[in-house]
Every structure is written in C-alpha cells, then in structure tokens.
Coordinates of C-alpha atoms in Angstrom, one line a residue:
Chain A
M187 CA 0.1 0.0 0.3
A188 CA 2.9 2.1 1.0
F189 CA 4.5 1.7 -2.3
S190 CA 1.2 2.5 -4.3
L191 CA 1.0 6.0 -2.5
P192 CA 3.6 7.8 -4.9
L193 CA 1.5 6.6 -8.1
Y194 CA -1.0 8.8 -6.9
S195 CA 0.6 11.5 -5.5
Q196 CA 2.1 14.4 -7.6
T197 CA 5.8 14.4 -7.9
E198 CA 8.3 17.1 -7.0
Y199 CA 9.4 16.4 -11.1
E200 CA 5.8 17.2 -12.0
K201 CA 5.3 19.9 -9.7
W202 CA 8.1 22.2 -11.0
G203 CA 7.8 20.9 -14.8
K204 CA 8.3 23.1 -17.6
A205 CA 5.2 25.4 -18.1
D206 CA 3.8 26.5 -21.5
I207 CA 3.5 30.3 -21.3
S208 CA 1.7 31.8 -24.0
Y209 CA 2.2 35.7 -24.6
T210 CA -0.9 36.3 -26.2
R211 CA -2.7 39.1 -25.1
K212 CA -5.9 37.7 -23.7
D213 CA -7.5 41.3 -23.0
P214 CA -9.4 41.9 -26.5
Q215 CA -10.9 45.3 -25.8
H216 CA -8.0 47.1 -26.6
R217 CA -8.3 46.0 -30.0
A218 CA -10.7 48.1 -31.7
G219 CA -13.1 46.5 -33.7
S220 CA -12.3 43.2 -31.6
E221 CA -16.5 43.5 -30.6
N222 CA -16.9 41.7 -33.8
P223 CA -14.1 39.1 -34.3
E224 CA -15.2 37.3 -37.5
K225 CA -14.6 38.7 -40.6
S226 CA -16.4 41.5 -41.7
F227 CA -17.0 44.0 -45.0
N228 CA -18.8 46.3 -42.4
L229 CA -17.1 49.8 -43.4
L230 CA -16.5 50.5 -39.8
D231 CA -15.1 47.0 -38.9
I232 CA -12.7 47.6 -41.9
A233 CA -11.3 50.6 -40.4
A234 CA -11.1 49.6 -37.3
S235 CA -9.1 46.6 -38.3
A236 CA -6.8 49.1 -40.2
Y237 CA -6.3 51.3 -37.6
S238 CA -5.7 48.0 -35.3
F239 CA -2.8 46.9 -37.9
F240 CA -1.3 49.9 -38.5
I241 CA -1.5 52.4 -35.8
S242 CA -2.6 50.4 -32.3
D243 CA -0.1 47.4 -32.5
L244 CA 2.6 49.7 -33.1
D245 CA 1.8 52.3 -30.8
G246 CA 0.6 50.0 -28.3
D247 CA -1.8 49.7 -25.3
N248 CA -1.4 53.4 -24.0
C249 CA -5.1 54.3 -23.6
P250 CA -5.7 55.0 -19.7
F251 CA -9.7 54.6 -20.4
S252 CA -11.6 51.2 -20.7
P253 CA -12.8 51.1 -23.3
T254 CA -10.2 52.4 -25.4
C255 CA -11.0 55.7 -27.1
S256 CA -10.6 53.6 -30.3
S257 CA -13.1 50.9 -29.0
F258 CA -15.4 53.7 -27.8
F259 CA -15.5 55.4 -31.4
I260 CA -16.3 51.6 -32.6
Q261 CA -19.2 50.8 -29.7
S262 CA -20.8 54.5 -30.5
A263 CA -20.9 54.3 -33.6
K264 CA -22.6 51.1 -33.9
K265 CA -25.2 52.0 -30.7
A266 CA -25.8 55.5 -32.2
G267 CA -24.5 56.2 -35.7
I268 CA -22.0 57.7 -37.2
F269 CA -22.5 61.1 -36.6
K270 CA -23.4 60.6 -33.2
G271 CA -20.5 58.5 -32.6
A272 CA -18.1 61.0 -34.2
L273 CA -19.2 63.6 -31.6
M274 CA -19.4 61.1 -28.7
F275 CA -15.8 60.2 -29.6
A276 CA -14.6 64.1 -30.2
D277 CA -15.6 64.6 -26.6
R278 CA -14.0 61.6 -25.0
F279 CA -10.8 62.9 -27.0
T280 CA -10.9 65.8 -25.6
R281 CA -11.6 64.4 -22.0
D282 CA -8.4 62.2 -22.6
L283 CA -6.6 65.3 -23.4
N284 CA -7.4 66.3 -19.5
P285 CA -4.0 65.8 -17.5
A286 CA -6.3 65.9 -14.5
K287 CA -8.9 63.6 -15.2
K288 CA -7.8 60.6 -12.9
D289 CA -10.1 61.9 -9.9
H290 CA -13.4 61.7 -12.4
Y291 CA -13.9 58.3 -13.5
P292 CA -14.0 55.0 -11.6
F293 CA -11.3 52.5 -12.1
N294 CA -11.8 48.9 -13.4
S295 CA -10.1 45.3 -12.4
D296 CA -7.4 46.7 -15.2
F297 CA -6.8 50.0 -13.4
R298 CA -8.0 52.2 -16.4
L299 CA -10.4 54.9 -16.1
Y300 CA -14.1 53.0 -16.6
D301 CA -15.9 55.5 -19.1
P302 CA -18.4 53.3 -20.8
V303 CA -20.3 54.7 -24.2
N304 CA -24.1 54.2 -22.5
N305 CA -23.3 57.3 -20.2
Y306 CA -23.0 59.5 -23.1
L307 CA -25.8 58.5 -25.6
L308 CA -28.2 61.4 -24.3
Q309 CA -30.7 59.0 -22.5
P310 CA -30.7 59.1 -18.9
H311 CA -32.2 56.2 -18.5
M312 CA -29.1 54.4 -19.9
I313 CA -26.9 56.6 -17.1
K314 CA -25.2 53.8 -14.8
F315 CA -23.3 56.3 -12.2
I316 CA -20.2 54.8 -10.8
P317 CA -18.8 57.2 -7.9
P318 CA -15.3 58.8 -9.0
T319 CA -12.2 56.5 -7.7
D320 CA -14.6 53.5 -7.1
F321 CA -13.9 50.3 -8.5
V322 CA -15.9 48.7 -11.0
N323 CA -15.9 44.5 -12.3
D324 CA -16.5 45.0 -15.7
Chain B
M954 CA -21.8 25.8 23.4
F955 CA -23.8 22.8 23.0
R956 CA -24.2 20.0 25.6
D957 CA -22.5 16.8 24.9
T958 CA -24.9 14.7 23.4
L959 CA -23.2 11.2 22.9
N960 CA -26.6 9.7 24.5
T961 CA -29.1 12.1 22.7
D962 CA -30.8 11.6 19.2
M963 CA -29.0 14.5 17.4
E964 CA -32.2 14.4 15.1
A965 CA -34.9 14.9 18.4
P966 CA -36.5 18.6 17.4
E967 CA -35.7 20.1 20.2
N968 CA -31.8 19.5 19.4
I969 CA -32.6 20.7 15.9
R970 CA -33.9 23.6 17.0
G971 CA -31.1 24.5 19.6
F972 CA -28.5 24.0 17.1
A973 CA -30.8 26.2 14.5
D974 CA -31.1 28.9 17.3
Y975 CA -27.7 28.9 17.8
L976 CA -26.8 29.2 14.0
F977 CA -29.1 32.1 13.8
E978 CA -27.5 34.2 16.5
Q979 CA -24.3 33.3 15.6
K980 CA -25.4 34.9 11.9
D981 CA -24.9 31.7 10.4
Y982 CA -27.9 32.2 7.9
L983 CA -27.2 30.1 5.8
R984 CA -26.7 27.0 7.8
A985 CA -29.4 28.1 10.3
F986 CA -32.0 28.0 7.8
T987 CA -31.1 24.8 6.3
E988 CA -31.7 23.1 10.0
Y989 CA -35.0 25.1 10.5
S990 CA -36.1 23.6 7.3
K991 CA -35.5 20.0 8.7
L992 CA -37.9 20.8 11.6
T993 CA -41.5 19.5 9.2
G994 CA -44.1 19.4 11.3
F995 CA -42.7 21.4 14.0
I996 CA -42.5 24.7 12.5
N997 CA -44.0 27.1 14.3
D998 CA -44.7 31.0 13.9
T999 CA -41.3 31.9 15.4
V1000 CA -39.4 29.3 13.3
Q1001 CA -40.8 30.5 10.4
F1002 CA -39.9 34.1 11.3
R1003 CA -36.4 33.6 11.9
M1004 CA -36.3 31.4 8.4
A1005 CA -37.9 34.3 6.9
S1006 CA -35.6 36.5 8.6
A1007 CA -32.2 33.8 7.9
L1008 CA -33.7 34.1 3.8
G1009 CA -33.6 38.3 3.8
E1010 CA -30.3 38.4 5.4
M1011 CA -28.9 36.5 2.6
G1012 CA -30.8 38.6 0.2
R1013 CA -33.4 36.2 -0.5
Y1014 CA -36.5 38.6 -0.7
N1015 CA -38.8 37.0 -2.8
E1016 CA -38.7 33.7 -0.8
A1017 CA -38.8 35.6 2.8
G1018 CA -41.5 37.7 1.4
N1019 CA -43.8 34.2 0.9
L1020 CA -43.2 33.3 4.6
L1021 CA -43.5 37.0 5.8
N1022 CA -47.2 37.0 4.2
G1023 CA -48.3 33.9 6.0
L1024 CA -47.3 35.7 9.3
I1025 CA -49.3 39.3 9.2
G1026 CA -52.7 37.9 9.7
N1027 CA -53.3 36.2 13.2
S1028 CA -49.9 35.4 14.7
K1029 CA -48.1 36.0 17.8
V1030 CA -45.2 37.5 15.7
R1031 CA -47.5 40.0 13.8
T1032 CA -45.2 43.0 14.2
L1033 CA -42.2 41.6 13.9
A1034 CA -43.4 40.3 10.6
L1035 CA -45.0 43.5 9.4
H1036 CA -41.6 45.1 10.0
E1037 CA -39.6 42.8 8.3
L1038 CA -41.9 42.5 5.2
M1039 CA -41.8 46.2 4.9
K1040 CA -37.9 46.3 5.1
N1041 CA -37.7 43.8 2.4
R1042 CA -40.3 46.0 0.1
W1043 CA -37.7 48.5 1.2
L1044 CA -34.7 46.2 -0.1
V1045 CA -36.6 45.2 -3.3
Q1046 CA -37.3 48.8 -4.3
D1047 CA -40.8 48.1 -4.1
F1048 CA -42.1 51.4 -2.5
R1049 CA -45.8 51.3 -3.7
G1050 CA -46.2 47.6 -2.4
L1051 CA -44.5 48.8 0.8
R1052 CA -47.2 51.8 0.9
T1053 CA -49.9 49.5 0.2
L1054 CA -48.8 47.3 2.7
C1055 CA -49.3 50.4 5.3
D1056 CA -52.4 51.2 4.0
T1057 CA -53.9 47.9 4.2
L1058 CA -52.5 47.8 7.7
K1059 CA -53.8 51.3 9.0
I1060 CA -57.3 50.1 8.8
S1061 CA -56.8 48.1 12.2
A1062 CA -56.8 50.2 15.6
D1063 CA -53.3 48.1 16.4
A1064 CA -51.1 50.7 17.7
A1065 CA -48.5 48.8 16.5
D1066 CA -49.2 49.1 12.9
K1067 CA -49.3 52.8 13.4
S1068 CA -45.3 52.5 13.9
C1069 CA -44.8 51.7 10.4
S1070 CA -45.1 55.2 9.4
P1071 CA -41.3 56.3 9.2
L1072 CA -40.3 53.7 6.5
Y1073 CA -43.7 54.4 4.9
Y1074 CA -42.9 58.3 4.5
A1075 CA -39.1 57.4 3.7
S1076 CA -40.2 55.9 0.5
Y1077 CA -41.6 59.1 -0.8
L1078 CA -38.3 60.7 -0.9
I1079 CA -37.3 57.7 -3.5
D1080 CA -40.5 57.2 -5.4
S1081 CA -41.3 59.9 -8.2
V1082 CA -44.5 60.4 -6.5
S1083 CA -45.4 63.7 -5.0
L1084 CA -44.2 64.5 -1.3
P1085 CA -46.7 64.8 1.7
G1086 CA -46.6 68.0 3.4
T1087 CA -43.7 69.1 5.5
G1088 CA -45.2 69.2 8.9
E1089 CA -47.1 65.5 8.3
F1090 CA -43.7 64.1 6.8
E1091 CA -41.8 65.1 10.0
N1092 CA -43.8 64.0 12.5
A1093 CA -43.7 60.5 11.3
F1094 CA -40.2 60.2 12.4
P1095 CA -39.0 59.7 15.7
P1096 CA -37.0 62.6 17.4
G1097 CA -33.5 61.0 16.7
S1098 CA -34.3 60.8 12.8
R1099 CA -36.4 64.1 12.4
D1100 CA -33.5 66.5 11.3
F1101 CA -31.6 64.2 9.3
M1102 CA -34.7 63.6 7.6
K1103 CA -35.9 67.1 7.2
G1104 CA -32.9 68.1 5.5
M1105 CA -33.2 64.7 3.2
Y1106 CA -37.1 66.5 2.6
E1107 CA -35.5 69.7 1.5
R1108 CA -32.7 68.1 -0.6
K1109 CA -35.6 66.2 -2.6
I1110 CA -37.3 69.7 -3.2
K1111 CA -34.7 71.7 -4.1
K1112 CA -33.2 69.5 -6.7
Q1113 CA -30.0 70.5 -7.5
Y1114 CA -29.8 69.6 -11.1
K1115 CA -28.1 70.9 -14.0
S1116 CA -29.8 71.7 -17.1
P1117 CA -28.2 69.8 -20.0
L1118 CA -29.8 72.4 -22.6
K1119 CA -28.4 75.3 -20.5
A1120 CA -25.2 73.5 -20.9
A1121 CA -24.9 72.5 -24.4
L1122 CA -25.9 76.5 -25.2
L1123 CA -22.7 77.6 -22.5
S1124 CA -20.8 75.5 -24.5
A1125 CA -22.1 76.7 -28.0
I1126 CA -20.8 80.7 -26.6
I1127 CA -17.9 79.6 -24.5
P1128 CA -16.4 76.0 -25.6
G1129 CA -16.2 74.1 -22.7
A1130 CA -18.4 76.7 -20.3
G1131 CA -21.1 74.0 -20.3
K1132 CA -18.3 71.6 -18.7
I1133 CA -17.5 74.4 -16.0
Y1134 CA -21.3 74.6 -15.2
A1135 CA -22.0 70.6 -14.9
G1136 CA -19.2 70.5 -12.8
Q1137 CA -16.0 69.1 -14.7
T1138 CA -13.7 72.3 -14.5
S1139 CA -11.0 70.6 -15.8
D1140 CA -12.8 69.1 -18.9
G1141 CA -14.0 72.4 -19.7
I1142 CA -10.5 74.4 -19.6
T1143 CA -9.4 71.2 -21.4
A1144 CA -12.3 71.7 -24.4
F1145 CA -11.7 75.6 -24.2
I1146 CA -7.9 75.1 -25.1
V1147 CA -8.5 72.2 -27.8
S1148 CA -10.9 74.3 -29.5
G1149 CA -9.5 77.4 -29.8
L1150 CA -6.2 76.2 -30.7
L1151 CA -7.8 74.2 -33.9
G1152 CA -9.6 77.5 -34.3
Y1153 CA -6.4 79.4 -34.5
L1154 CA -4.6 77.2 -36.4
A1155 CA -7.2 77.3 -39.1
L1156 CA -7.3 81.0 -39.3
D1157 CA -3.6 81.2 -39.0
N1158 CA -3.2 79.0 -42.1
F1159 CA -6.3 80.5 -43.9
I1160 CA -4.2 83.9 -43.5
S1161 CA -0.8 82.2 -44.8
G1162 CA -2.6 80.7 -48.0
H1163 CA -2.2 77.2 -47.0
D1164 CA -5.8 76.2 -48.1
F1165 CA -5.6 72.4 -47.5
R1166 CA -4.3 72.9 -44.0
A1167 CA -6.6 75.7 -43.3
W1168 CA -9.7 73.6 -44.6
T1169 CA -8.2 70.5 -42.5
F1170 CA -7.9 72.3 -39.2
T1171 CA -11.2 73.8 -40.0
G1172 CA -12.8 70.3 -40.0
L1173 CA -11.4 69.0 -37.0
G1174 CA -12.0 72.7 -34.9
A1175 CA -15.8 72.4 -36.0
L1176 CA -15.6 68.5 -35.0
F1177 CA -14.0 69.1 -31.5
Y1178 CA -16.4 72.2 -31.0
A1179 CA -20.0 70.1 -31.7
G1180 CA -18.4 67.2 -29.7
N1181 CA -17.5 69.7 -26.4
I1182 CA -21.4 70.9 -27.0
Y1183 CA -22.4 67.2 -27.1
G1184 CA -20.2 66.2 -24.2
S1185 CA -21.5 69.0 -21.9
A1186 CA -24.8 68.0 -22.3
A1187 CA -24.5 64.5 -21.5
Q1188 CA -22.0 65.5 -18.8
A1189 CA -25.1 67.5 -17.4
Q1190 CA -26.9 64.6 -17.4
I1191 CA -24.1 62.7 -15.5
F1192 CA -24.3 65.1 -12.8
N1193 CA -27.7 64.8 -12.5
A1194 CA -27.9 60.9 -12.0
G1195 CA -25.1 61.7 -9.6
I1196 CA -27.0 63.9 -8.0
K1197 CA -29.8 61.0 -7.6
Y1198 CA -27.5 58.4 -6.8
N1199 CA -25.8 60.3 -3.9
F1200 CA -29.2 61.1 -2.3
Q1201 CA -30.5 57.3 -2.2
N1202 CA -26.7 56.5 -1.2
D1203 CA -27.5 59.0 1.8
L1204 CA -30.9 57.5 2.5
N1205 CA -30.4 54.2 2.1
I1206 CA -27.3 54.0 4.8
F1207 CA -29.1 56.1 7.3
V1208 CA -32.4 53.9 6.9
R1209 CA -30.0 51.0 7.5
E1210 CA -28.3 52.5 10.6
K1211 CA -31.8 52.9 11.6
N1212 CA -32.5 49.5 11.2
Y1213 CA -35.4 50.5 9.1
F1214 CA -37.2 52.2 12.1
K1215 CA -38.0 48.7 13.4
P1216 CA -39.8 49.2 17.1

C-alpha cells in the first residue's frame, strides 16, 4: 500500500515541470473592432481593423480609459450612428487630453478609467452612475 | 456551546431547534435556515419568522416575503413580521407595495401597526410621486431622526439638477463653459484650449494661404467644437445621475443605521 502512494501523489518532477507560456494578449478590448472578431465587410469594422494593424499594434496599449478611445468610437458608432459617434469620440478625445482626469472616473480591474459608452448617449435611463475612484468589475 | 450529546438523539426536533437557534444567533443564516427546514411538522410562527429573517439576510427577499405573508394575519409575531416585510419591500425597491401594505394595515386600531409610518414616509423620498406636506412628513419620524429626514426632504425639493440644454448653450457660446457649469472644470478648460487651438490654426493657415491645411484644421475644429457641445449636455445628465445616486445612497445608509425604523 505504501508503494502505491507515489503512483497517485504529485511528484516533485511534475510540480516543477516546464510551464507552457503564452504571450498572446487575453484582453481583447484594446483592439478596436474586436467586438466583432469574425470577418466582416462592414466599413466601420474594416477601418477599425486597419487602425489596429497600422497604428494601434505599433503604438501599443496606451489608452488610460476602458473601453479605449478607438473601441469607444466603434461602440458609439454602432449604437448611435456615425455622426453621433463622431461627436462622442471628439468629446472622449478631449477628455483624454485633460491631465487632471484621474479623479473624475471609477477604476476597473485593470486600473483603467472606466468610462462606458452608455453614459454618453443622451439617454438618462441608460446612465449607470458609479462614484469616481470606486472600483468596477467589468 | 452545545451540551455533550453522546447519549442524545441529534435528530430530535428540540436538538435541531437548539442548534438552528444557535446558528441564527451566530449569524450563520444559510446553515440556520437549513436546520430550521429540517423541522418539518414542528415549524411554529417563531421558527417561520426566523427562517424568513435568515432568507432576508441572505438577500433572498422574495422567498422571505412569501414566508412573512403568512405571519401578518393572526400570529404572535405579527408586528415583527410586518416590519420585516416592510424592510424586504424597501430592499427590493417596491415602495408602492410598502405603502400599500401600510395603508391596508392602518385600517386596524392596533397601535403597533401605526409604527410603520417612518419607513412609509421615507419611501416617498425615493419614489417619484408627489411628497406629503412638511409637517406630516416630519412628525412621522422619531425625534432622533427628524432633523436628518427634514434635511433629506429639503434636498429632494431643492433638486440641484443641471439643465443639459443650458450646458449645451453655454458651450456653444464659450467652448467648455457648459462643462464647467456641469461640474467638470478641468474638462471645460481642456475643451476650451483644444477648440481655441484648432480655430487659431485654421485661421492662421487661411491667412498664410495654406488652404488644404486650413480646411483640415477647420474640419477638426468644427468636430471638436460640436463634440464639446454634445459632451457638455451629456456631462449635465451624468451630473444629475450623480445627484440622484448620492441622495439615495445617503438615505439608504441612514435607514440601515436606524435598522429600518423597526420598533
């Protein structure tokens, strides 16, 4: 019976074995247009993919907001139309330029500033107010 | 804690009841409810009330309400059940149901039922129905709560909301002014600088004769100017949502501290 124990217990060799590491980013939200990962011939998705490929992948994951500004534009254009989406994006970009913005927004689990699209659709019933500097599980 | 029961039947109803009561007093509500549920055939009003209380503490308000509804008729825990049911209706935000329950029971001459008044009147502050008169409202609360509730009543009446239209108009006249009006001073200053800078660049390039650049900056300037107007209106709405949130939060904290005005 004593000899059968090692057959079932975890050996030191197994415990300290080489781990398979993957550097694939698991957070899809930094990629504009990742809301629709399947192939799409929608102009907006094509522009978003082009932006991700030519600019975002080279520039890196710099946006302090969640969703990122490019994702914000895609989501707002899909929810409210291209014109209103452009206005929402312009407002978001202006707010991003504000160096004193950290105290205006709650934080998500990635410590980014949580700023969802639904709060800016000019529909009061869609606004979900979260006090600034609170933490959000998104 | 529990006497040595080597020679006692653990499944006897009195032992199960004793253990369940102990768990309830230790605030282990899930296990207490599980033990109480084993008392099939021995569930009296007090046990049923404790089961309902345990469910309420676990956030299972609908199930708690079903148990409590059976106790507000003729039972020895009627008053306790009534107040627990009102607390449940407050927590699920069924304020009309809370007031209907109180109105139904006010028909009786039982003085204890009249003590449902504080939560009844407090619910008016959250619902969008019209408020009762100031005197009637204040007198519903015990002396220790009167000042605070009077302050909440005045906050409800004064409604320091911001107008999205006014914010948009202010930003149309002076970029960023609407955002400052809506409580975001630094955002307003940033919007002013961005709109101003793009406008200046457009003008400067027109004067210099660089038409392509001038029209590019004009387009960008127009976009950010319009975005600033839109954002000011949106920010005013968010400000109003914040006013409402903070008001309800302050009221909920106070009501919870007063244990939902239970006698």
